[in-house]
Amino acid sequence: MRKTGDTIFIPGAYQFDALQSSNPVQRFWHEGKLHLIDQVMPPKKTDVCIDIGCGSGVVADHLAKTAERVLGVDGNVDATRF
């Protein structure tokens, strides 16, 4: 059987909204992922990156600021539309 989305409803902009949240814990969690990428494995200008489970594309957008190409894939249609 083909999976066509999440088993629970997650709004398409969830990760993006969380990164902008007034809740410092939620914002810290999402900012931390971006900081970890920059510290552990920052993309080079020639890199092609794939973000599997990209949600609303926060990480893919962050990677795209440096990498040559980025592909984001997610089962949540609302998230990929966002």
Tab-separated table of C-alpha atoms in Angstrom, residues 1-62:
chain	number	residue	atom	x	y	z
A	1	MET	CA	0.000	0.000	0.000
A	2	ARG	CA	1.342	3.429	-0.968
A	3	LYS	CA	1.727	6.006	1.802
A	4	THR	CA	0.191	9.304	0.787
A	5	GLY	CA	0.655	11.426	3.882
A	6	ASP	CA	1.062	11.563	7.628
A	7	THR	CA	-1.150	9.438	9.879
A	8	ILE	CA	-1.871	12.573	11.923
A	9	PHE	CA	-2.640	16.015	10.534
A	10	ILE	CA	0.382	18.323	10.501
A	11	PRO	CA	-0.196	21.774	8.983
A	12	GLY	CA	1.964	22.423	5.925
A	13	ALA	CA	3.706	25.416	7.492
A	14	TYR	CA	4.327	23.717	10.865
A	15	GLN	CA	8.156	23.772	10.881
A	16	PHE	CA	8.304	27.254	9.392
A	17	ASP	CA	5.854	28.561	11.996
A	18	ALA	CA	7.777	26.805	14.789
A	19	LEU	CA	10.993	28.521	13.702
A	20	GLN	CA	9.179	31.878	14.020
A	21	SER	CA	7.378	30.899	17.253
A	22	SER	CA	7.225	33.060	20.343
A	23	ASN	CA	7.748	29.823	22.304
A	24	PRO	CA	11.519	29.858	22.961
A	25	VAL	CA	11.765	26.078	23.439
A	26	GLN	CA	10.104	25.348	20.110
A	27	ARG	CA	12.153	28.001	18.322
A	28	PHE	CA	15.402	26.739	19.928
A	29	TRP	CA	14.721	23.170	18.729
A	30	HIS	CA	14.302	24.241	15.116
A	31	GLU	CA	17.161	26.763	15.175
A	32	GLY	CA	19.354	24.045	16.709
A	33	LYS	CA	18.941	21.814	13.657
A	34	LEU	CA	20.199	24.578	11.382
A	35	HIS	CA	23.090	25.373	13.713
A	36	LEU	CA	24.067	21.672	13.828
A	37	ILE	CA	24.160	21.499	10.034
A	38	ASP	CA	26.427	24.560	9.930
A	39	GLN	CA	28.780	23.091	12.546
A	40	VAL	CA	28.916	19.424	11.507
A	41	MET	CA	28.354	19.314	7.761
A	42	PRO	CA	27.868	22.675	6.076
A	43	PRO	CA	27.107	22.303	2.377
A	44	LYS	CA	29.616	23.448	-0.204
A	45	LYS	CA	28.650	25.519	-3.238
A	46	THR	CA	28.992	22.449	-5.484
A	47	ASP	CA	26.863	20.121	-3.309
A	48	VAL	CA	23.545	18.598	-4.310
A	49	CYS	CA	21.461	17.939	-1.177
A	50	ILE	CA	18.317	15.872	-0.639
A	51	ASP	CA	16.084	16.603	2.355
A	52	ILE	CA	13.909	13.521	2.886
A	53	GLY	CA	10.961	14.351	5.119
A	54	CYS	CA	11.469	18.056	4.492
A	55	GLY	CA	8.168	19.190	5.973
A	56	SER	CA	7.709	22.865	5.193
A	57	GLY	CA	11.273	23.091	3.856
A	58	VAL	CA	13.084	24.933	6.648
A	59	VAL	CA	16.214	22.772	6.374
A	60	ALA	CA	16.018	22.613	2.569
A	61	ASP	CA	15.787	26.407	2.440
A	62	HIS	CA	18.768	26.713	4.766
